[in-house]
mmCIF file with all atom_site columns, C-alpha atoms in Angstrom:
data_model
loop_
_atom_site.group_PDB
_atom_site.id
_atom_site.type_symbol
_atom_site.label_atom_id
_atom_site.label_alt_id
_atom_site.label_comp_id
_atom_site.label_asym_id
_atom_site.label_entity_id
_atom_site.label_seq_id
_atom_site.pdbx_PDB_ins_code
_atom_site.Cartn_x
_atom_site.Cartn_y
_atom_site.Cartn_z
_atom_site.occupancy
_atom_site.B_iso_or_equiv
_atom_site.pdbx_formal_charge
_atom_site.auth_seq_id
_atom_site.auth_comp_id
_atom_site.auth_asym_id
_atom_site.auth_atom_id
_atom_site.pdbx_PDB_model_num
ATOM 1  C CA . MET A 1 1  ? -0.009 -0.092 -0.122  1.00 52.00 ? 168 MET A CA 1
ATOM 2  C CA . ILE A 1 2  ? 2.798  2.371  1.023   1.00 58.00 ? 169 ILE A CA 1
ATOM 3  C CA . GLY A 1 3  ? 4.853  1.651  -2.110  1.00 64.00 ? 170 GLY A CA 1
ATOM 4  C CA . SER A 1 4  ? 1.880  2.164  -4.478  1.00 72.00 ? 171 SER A CA 1
ATOM 5  C CA . THR A 1 5  ? 1.005  5.647  -3.046  1.00 78.00 ? 172 THR A CA 1
ATOM 6  C CA . ALA A 1 6  ? 4.800  6.645  -3.234  1.00 80.00 ? 173 ALA A CA 1
ATOM 7  C CA . THR A 1 7  ? 5.047  5.779  -6.991  1.00 84.00 ? 174 THR A CA 1
ATOM 8  C CA . ALA A 1 8  ? 1.762  7.602  -7.583  1.00 84.00 ? 175 ALA A CA 1
ATOM 9  C CA . ASP A 1 9  ? 3.187  10.875 -5.621  1.00 88.00 ? 176 ASP A CA 1
ATOM 10 C CA . ILE A 1 10 ? 6.424  10.505 -7.733  1.00 87.00 ? 177 ILE A CA 1
ATOM 11 C CA . ALA A 1 11 ? 4.272  10.353 -11.107 1.00 89.00 ? 178 ALA A CA 1
ATOM 12 C CA . VAL A 1 12 ? 2.398  13.241 -9.967  1.00 90.00 ? 179 VAL A CA 1
ATOM 13 C CA . LEU A 1 13 ? 5.493  15.324 -9.052  1.00 90.00 ? 180 LEU A CA 1
ATOM 14 C CA . GLN A 1 14 ? 7.040  14.347 -12.519 1.00 91.00 ? 181 GLN A CA 1
ATOM 15 C CA . ALA A 1 15 ? 3.889  15.503 -14.281 1.00 92.00 ? 182 ALA A CA 1
ATOM 16 C CA . LEU A 1 16 ? 4.006  18.634 -12.481 1.00 91.00 ? 183 LEU A CA 1
ATOM 17 C CA . SER A 1 17 ? 7.446  19.488 -13.013 1.00 92.00 ? 184 SER A CA 1
ATOM 18 C CA . LYS A 1 18 ? 7.050  18.864 -16.758 1.00 91.00 ? 185 LYS A CA 1
ATOM 19 C CA . ARG A 1 19 ? 4.179  21.264 -16.767 1.00 89.00 ? 186 ARG A CA 1
ATOM 20 C CA . ILE A 1 20 ? 6.274  23.785 -14.929 1.00 88.00 ? 187 ILE A CA 1
ATOM 21 C CA . GLN A 1 21 ? 9.162  23.404 -17.131 1.00 89.00 ? 188 GLN A CA 1
ATOM 22 C CA . ARG A 1 22 ? 6.898  23.963 -20.348 1.00 88.00 ? 189 ARG A CA 1
ATOM 23 C CA . SER A 1 23 ? 5.438  27.200 -18.685 1.00 90.00 ? 190 SER A CA 1
ATOM 24 C CA . THR A 1 24 ? 8.749  28.626 -17.776 1.00 90.00 ? 191 THR A CA 1
ATOM 25 C CA . GLU A 1 25 ? 10.181 27.658 -21.212 1.00 89.00 ? 192 GLU A CA 1
ATOM 26 C CA . ALA A 1 26 ? 6.904  29.444 -22.840 1.00 89.00 ? 193 ALA A CA 1
ATOM 27 C CA . ARG A 1 27 ? 7.497  32.441 -20.659 1.00 88.00 ? 194 ARG A CA 1
ATOM 28 C CA . PHE A 1 28 ? 11.217 32.675 -21.631 1.00 89.00 ? 195 PHE A CA 1
ATOM 29 C CA . ARG A 1 29 ? 10.476 32.496 -25.400 1.00 88.00 ? 196 ARG A CA 1
ATOM 30 C CA . ALA A 1 30 ? 7.625  35.059 -24.788 1.00 88.00 ? 197 ALA A CA 1
ATOM 31 C CA . GLY A 1 31 ? 10.088 37.331 -23.005 1.00 87.00 ? 198 GLY A CA 1
ATOM 32 C CA . CYS A 1 32 ? 12.911 36.878 -25.693 1.00 86.00 ? 199 CYS A CA 1
ATOM 33 C CA . TYR A 1 33 ? 10.306 37.837 -28.340 1.00 86.00 ? 200 TYR A CA 1
ATOM 34 C CA . LEU A 1 34 ? 9.171  40.740 -26.405 1.00 84.00 ? 201 LEU A CA 1
ATOM 35 C CA . SER A 1 35 ? 12.608 42.002 -25.988 1.00 84.00 ? 202 SER A CA 1
ATOM 36 C CA . GLU A 1 36 ? 13.368 41.546 -29.688 1.00 84.00 ? 203 GLU A CA 1
ATOM 37 C CA . LEU A 1 37 ? 10.388 43.417 -30.530 1.00 81.00 ? 204 LEU A CA 1
ATOM 38 C CA . ILE A 1 38 ? 11.212 46.316 -28.131 1.00 79.00 ? 205 ILE A CA 1
ATOM 39 C CA . THR A 1 39 ? 14.607 46.705 -29.554 1.00 79.00 ? 206 THR A CA 1
ATOM 40 C CA . LEU A 1 40 ? 13.334 46.891 -32.874 1.00 75.00 ? 207 LEU A CA 1
ATOM 41 C CA . ILE A 1 41 ? 10.332 49.156 -32.550 1.00 70.00 ? 208 ILE A CA 1
ATOM 42 C CA . PRO A 1 42 ? 11.268 52.291 -30.397 1.00 56.00 ? 209 PRO A CA 1
ATOM 43 C CA . HIS A 1 43 ? 14.079 53.559 -32.144 1.00 60.00 ? 210 HIS A CA 1
ATOM 44 C CA . ARG A 1 44 ? 12.124 56.112 -34.113 1.00 57.00 ? 211 ARG A CA 1
ATOM 45 C CA . ASN A 1 45 ? 10.813 57.280 -30.702 1.00 54.00 ? 212 ASN A CA 1
ATOM 46 C CA . ARG A 1 46 ? 14.186 57.813 -29.338 1.00 56.00 ? 213 ARG A CA 1
ATOM 47 C CA . ASN A 1 47 ? 15.451 59.801 -32.428 1.00 54.00 ? 214 ASN A CA 1
ATOM 48 C CA . ARG A 1 48 ? 12.404 62.072 -32.092 1.00 54.00 ? 215 ARG A CA 1
ATOM 49 C CA . ARG A 1 49 ? 13.118 62.792 -28.338 1.00 56.00 ? 216 ARG A CA 1
ATOM 50 C CA . GLN A 1 50 ? 16.774 63.682 -29.358 1.00 56.00 ? 217 GLN A CA 1
ATOM 51 C CA . GLU A 1 51 ? 15.740 66.063 -32.306 1.00 56.00 ? 218 GLU A CA 1
ATOM 52 C CA . ALA A 1 52 ? 13.014 67.843 -30.408 1.00 58.00 ? 219 ALA A CA 1
ATOM 53 C CA . PRO A 1 53 ? 14.004 71.586 -29.940 1.00 60.00 ? 220 PRO A CA 1
ATOM 54 C CA . LYS A 1 54 ? 14.532 72.502 -26.488 1.00 63.00 ? 221 LYS A CA 1
ATOM 55 C CA . VAL A 1 55 ? 12.274 75.250 -25.173 1.00 67.00 ? 222 VAL A CA 1
ATOM 56 C CA . GLU A 1 56 ? 14.019 77.576 -22.598 1.00 72.00 ? 223 GLU A CA 1
ATOM 57 C CA . LYS A 1 57 ? 11.702 77.942 -19.547 1.00 70.00 ? 224 LYS A CA 1
ATOM 58 C CA . THR A 1 58 ? 11.092 81.542 -18.546 1.00 71.00 ? 225 THR A CA 1
ATOM 59 C CA . LYS A 1 59 ? 10.910 82.505 -14.934 1.00 69.00 ? 226 LYS A CA 1
ATOM 60 C CA . LYS A 1 60 ? 7.514  83.512 -13.642 1.00 66.00 ? 227 LYS A CA 1
ATOM 61 C CA . ARG A 1 61 ? 7.549  86.938 -12.052 1.00 65.00 ? 228 ARG A CA 1
#
């Protein structure tokens, strides 16, 4: 009786670890994909920020 429950527990743990591994791998892939997208897209915005003319602030009296 004790041996059978132990093997069942081990099987459950193995299934869980496989599921966790899959989810972490998917998260990692999504993270890599997102970081690639982020590096590709916002170059235009960065350039715009640099090119924007600086307005001098006037002191209020």
